mmCIF file of C-alpha atoms and ligand atoms in Angstrom:
data_model
loop_
_atom_site.group_PDB
_atom_site.id
_atom_site.type_symbol
_atom_site.label_atom_id
_atom_site.label_comp_id
_atom_site.label_asym_id
_atom_site.label_seq_id
_atom_site.Cartn_x
_atom_site.Cartn_y
_atom_site.Cartn_z
ATOM 1 C CA MET A 117 1.182 12.376 -15.422
ATOM 2 C CA LYS A 118 3.148 10.700 -18.125
ATOM 3 C CA THR A 119 6.662 10.381 -16.921
ATOM 4 C CA GLY A 120 10.052 9.507 -18.544
ATOM 5 C CA THR A 121 13.257 9.190 -16.578
ATOM 6 C CA VAL A 122 12.722 11.290 -13.484
ATOM 7 C CA GLY A 123 15.701 13.605 -12.759
ATOM 8 C CA ILE A 124 16.507 14.359 -9.170
ATOM 9 C CA ALA A 125 18.994 16.840 -7.626
ATOM 10 C CA CYS A 126 19.666 18.296 -4.260
ATOM 11 C CA ASP A 127 22.264 20.025 -2.014
ATOM 12 C CA HIS A 128 23.562 18.827 1.359
ATOM 13 C CA ALA A 129 20.314 20.180 3.065
ATOM 14 C CA GLY A 130 18.148 18.055 0.750
ATOM 15 C CA TYR A 131 20.223 14.879 0.715
ATOM 16 C CA GLU A 132 18.301 13.016 3.426
ATOM 17 C CA LEU A 133 14.929 13.766 1.776
ATOM 18 C CA LYS A 134 16.382 12.870 -1.683
ATOM 19 C CA GLU A 135 17.238 9.436 -0.316
ATOM 20 C CA PHE A 136 13.555 9.065 0.753
ATOM 21 C CA VAL A 137 12.374 10.294 -2.688
ATOM 22 C CA ILE A 138 14.506 7.723 -4.411
ATOM 23 C CA THR A 139 13.084 4.918 -2.156
ATOM 24 C CA TRP A 140 9.569 6.266 -3.094
ATOM 25 C CA LEU A 141 10.446 6.264 -6.823
ATOM 26 C CA GLU A 142 11.924 2.768 -6.717
ATOM 27 C CA ALA A 143 8.842 1.454 -4.877
ATOM 28 C CA LYS A 144 6.587 2.988 -7.452
ATOM 29 C CA GLY A 145 8.724 1.700 -10.348
ATOM 30 C CA TYR A 146 9.702 5.004 -11.827
ATOM 31 C CA PRO A 147 13.151 5.219 -13.505
ATOM 32 C CA TYR A 148 15.323 8.004 -12.375
ATOM 33 C CA LYS A 149 18.624 9.651 -12.832
ATOM 34 C CA ASP A 150 20.403 10.961 -9.637
ATOM 35 C CA PHE A 151 22.247 14.212 -10.315
ATOM 36 C CA GLY A 152 23.678 14.450 -6.776
ATOM 37 C CA THR A 153 24.734 15.604 -4.337
ATOM 38 C CA HIS A 154 25.608 12.249 -2.723
ATOM 39 C CA SER A 155 26.260 13.263 0.902
ATOM 40 C CA THR A 156 25.480 15.760 3.619
ATOM 41 C CA ALA A 157 28.909 17.564 2.912
ATOM 42 C CA SER A 158 28.270 21.189 2.177
ATOM 43 C CA VAL A 159 27.808 22.037 -1.454
ATOM 44 C CA ASP A 160 26.344 24.795 -3.667
ATOM 45 C CA TYR A 161 22.893 24.067 -4.971
ATOM 46 C CA PRO A 162 23.455 25.673 -8.459
ATOM 47 C CA ASP A 163 26.061 23.008 -9.233
ATOM 48 C CA PHE A 164 23.231 20.380 -9.071
ATOM 49 C CA ALA A 165 20.238 22.538 -10.248
ATOM 50 C CA HIS A 166 21.826 23.525 -13.641
ATOM 51 C CA PRO A 167 22.634 19.953 -14.838
ATOM 52 C CA LEU A 168 19.002 18.901 -13.872
ATOM 53 C CA ALA A 169 17.487 21.815 -15.658
ATOM 54 C CA LEU A 170 19.491 21.183 -18.754
ATOM 55 C CA ALA A 171 18.408 17.521 -18.732
ATOM 56 C CA VAL A 172 14.660 18.423 -18.340
ATOM 57 C CA GLU A 173 14.979 21.111 -21.039
ATOM 58 C CA ALA A 174 16.633 18.584 -23.466
ATOM 59 C CA GLY A 175 13.869 15.939 -22.702
ATOM 60 C CA GLU A 176 16.281 13.569 -21.214
ATOM 61 C CA CYS A 177 14.427 13.681 -17.935
ATOM 62 C CA TYR A 178 10.729 14.334 -17.199
ATOM 63 C CA PRO A 179 9.808 15.436 -14.621
ATOM 64 C CA GLY A 180 12.519 16.655 -12.216
ATOM 65 C CA ILE A 181 12.582 16.762 -8.450
ATOM 66 C CA ALA A 182 14.870 19.229 -6.725
ATOM 67 C CA ILE A 183 15.435 19.661 -3.027
ATOM 68 C CA CYS A 184 17.456 22.196 -0.886
ATOM 69 C CA GLY A 185 16.881 23.340 2.689
ATOM 70 C CA THR A 186 14.038 25.822 1.941
ATOM 71 C CA GLY A 187 13.517 24.973 -1.699
ATOM 72 C CA ASN A 188 14.130 28.471 -2.619
ATOM 73 C CA GLY A 189 17.695 28.541 -3.748
ATOM 74 C CA ILE A 190 17.487 25.497 -5.952
ATOM 75 C CA GLY A 191 14.062 26.689 -7.266
ATOM 76 C CA MET A 192 15.405 30.112 -8.123
ATOM 77 C CA THR A 193 18.299 28.655 -10.085
ATOM 78 C CA LEU A 194 16.137 26.157 -11.999
ATOM 79 C CA ASN A 195 13.645 28.938 -13.002
ATOM 80 C CA LYS A 196 16.472 30.921 -14.557
ATOM 81 C CA HIS A 197 16.164 28.392 -17.557
ATOM 82 C CA GLN A 198 13.475 29.371 -19.967
ATOM 83 C CA GLY A 199 12.122 25.925 -20.434
ATOM 84 C CA ILE A 200 11.679 25.188 -16.717
ATOM 85 C CA ARG A 201 8.697 25.655 -14.511
ATOM 86 C CA ALA A 202 9.918 24.620 -11.216
ATOM 87 C CA GLY A 203 7.271 24.842 -8.438
ATOM 88 C CA LEU A 204 7.943 24.862 -4.725
ATOM 89 C CA CYS A 205 5.563 22.638 -2.893
ATOM 90 C CA TRP A 206 5.155 22.280 0.928
ATOM 91 C CA ALA A 207 1.593 20.710 0.992
ATOM 92 C CA PRO A 208 -0.040 18.092 -1.144
ATOM 93 C CA GLU A 209 -2.716 20.372 -2.604
ATOM 94 C CA ILE A 210 -0.036 22.729 -3.856
ATOM 95 C CA ALA A 211 1.694 19.797 -5.526
ATOM 96 C CA ARG A 212 -1.577 18.937 -7.370
ATOM 97 C CA LEU A 213 -2.219 22.558 -8.396
ATOM 98 C CA VAL A 214 1.199 23.229 -9.642
ATOM 99 C CA ARG A 215 0.676 20.365 -12.231
ATOM 100 C CA GLN A 216 -2.943 21.268 -13.084
ATOM 101 C CA HIS A 217 -2.433 25.029 -13.209
ATOM 102 C CA ASN A 218 1.301 25.637 -13.848
ATOM 103 C CA ASP A 219 2.349 22.464 -15.737
ATOM 104 C CA ALA A 220 5.428 22.269 -13.543
ATOM 105 C CA ASN A 221 8.167 20.149 -14.982
ATOM 106 C CA ILE A 222 10.181 20.169 -11.844
ATOM 107 C CA LEU A 223 8.864 19.606 -8.323
ATOM 108 C CA VAL A 224 10.779 21.554 -5.651
ATOM 109 C CA LEU A 225 10.797 20.339 -2.105
ATOM 110 C CA PRO A 226 11.895 22.233 1.001
ATOM 111 C CA GLY A 227 14.013 19.417 2.748
ATOM 112 C CA ARG A 228 14.215 21.139 6.213
ATOM 113 C CA PHE A 229 10.446 22.037 6.241
ATOM 114 C CA VAL A 230 8.525 18.882 5.170
ATOM 115 C CA SER A 231 8.242 15.542 6.993
ATOM 116 C CA LEU A 232 8.919 12.341 5.116
ATOM 117 C CA ASP A 233 5.168 11.545 5.559
ATOM 118 C CA GLU A 234 4.231 14.909 4.065
ATOM 119 C CA ALA A 235 6.795 14.458 1.270
ATOM 120 C CA GLY A 236 5.253 11.123 0.265
ATOM 121 C CA LYS A 237 1.788 12.815 0.035
ATOM 122 C CA ILE A 238 3.284 15.571 -2.073
ATOM 123 C CA LEU A 239 4.981 13.174 -4.470
ATOM 124 C CA THR A 240 1.615 11.198 -4.859
ATOM 125 C CA GLU A 241 -0.362 14.373 -5.821
ATOM 126 C CA PHE A 242 2.343 15.635 -8.215
ATOM 127 C CA PHE A 243 2.721 12.419 -10.103
ATOM 128 C CA GLY A 244 -1.014 11.776 -10.056
ATOM 129 C CA ALA A 245 -2.063 15.118 -11.591
ATOM 130 C CA ASP A 246 -2.270 16.334 -15.181
ATOM 131 C CA PHE A 247 -2.190 19.816 -16.720
ATOM 132 C CA ASP A 248 -5.614 21.398 -17.197
ATOM 133 C CA GLY A 249 -4.559 23.403 -20.269
ATOM 134 C CA GLY A 250 -7.110 25.961 -21.520
ATOM 135 C CA ARG A 251 -6.798 29.419 -19.719
ATOM 136 C CA HIS A 252 -3.710 28.076 -17.823
ATOM 137 C CA GLN A 253 -1.849 27.440 -21.078
ATOM 138 C CA ALA A 254 -2.570 31.045 -22.094
ATOM 139 C CA ARG A 255 -0.967 32.211 -18.895
ATOM 140 C CA ILE A 256 2.034 29.877 -19.145
ATOM 141 C CA ASP A 257 2.576 31.299 -22.711
ATOM 142 C CA LYS A 258 2.967 34.756 -21.122
ATOM 143 C CA MET A 259 5.630 33.629 -18.784
ATOM 144 C CA LYS A 260 8.503 33.774 -21.311
ATOM 145 C CA VAL A 261 10.916 36.786 -21.211
ATOM 146 C CA GLU A 262 11.753 37.911 -24.703
ATOM 147 C CA GLU A 263 15.667 38.245 -25.121
HETATM 148 C C1 RB5 B 371 21.982 25.521 2.806
HETATM 149 O O1 RB5 B 371 22.300 25.741 4.083
HETATM 150 C C2 RB5 B 371 20.742 26.294 2.395
HETATM 151 O O2 RB5 B 371 21.050 27.622 2.449
HETATM 152 C C3 RB5 B 371 20.080 25.796 1.153
HETATM 153 O O3 RB5 B 371 19.947 24.523 1.149
HETATM 154 C C4 RB5 B 371 18.820 26.448 0.749
HETATM 155 O O4 RB5 B 371 17.923 26.403 1.728
HETATM 156 C C5 RB5 B 371 18.899 27.789 -0.035
HETATM 157 O O5 RB5 B 371 18.033 28.332 -0.533
#
């Protein structure tokens, strides 16, 4: 995928995996912006999810990576934003498919449920895959909730 500045956000349960993800991004040469949190002290994931979502929607960051314990809370928050397609990925093949079929603009990782080795494979698949378009674009076009 063609990337810009990668945005990354987590809560306390995702902090250790976020540090690994940052090491991975640096090793691959991807520029990134870290939206926090910056320690394992307990925080509320929406406080970090919303700024990341706004930055991705504004085009300041692409793609995003978000991590909480299960990936569900931070992913649910991100997907409240109309311009966000945040996909929860716990296996490399899901990460490839969430790009190819869903054009995900944020990768969500469950920090308490993937090993660092598995996370590295998930990142490789996500960053290496492009959107297939076609019938998948038509489906994405139907996602929007009219206000
Ligand atoms: C934090 O304990 C945990 O609830 C959070 O990281 C996440 O898993 C929520 O969905």
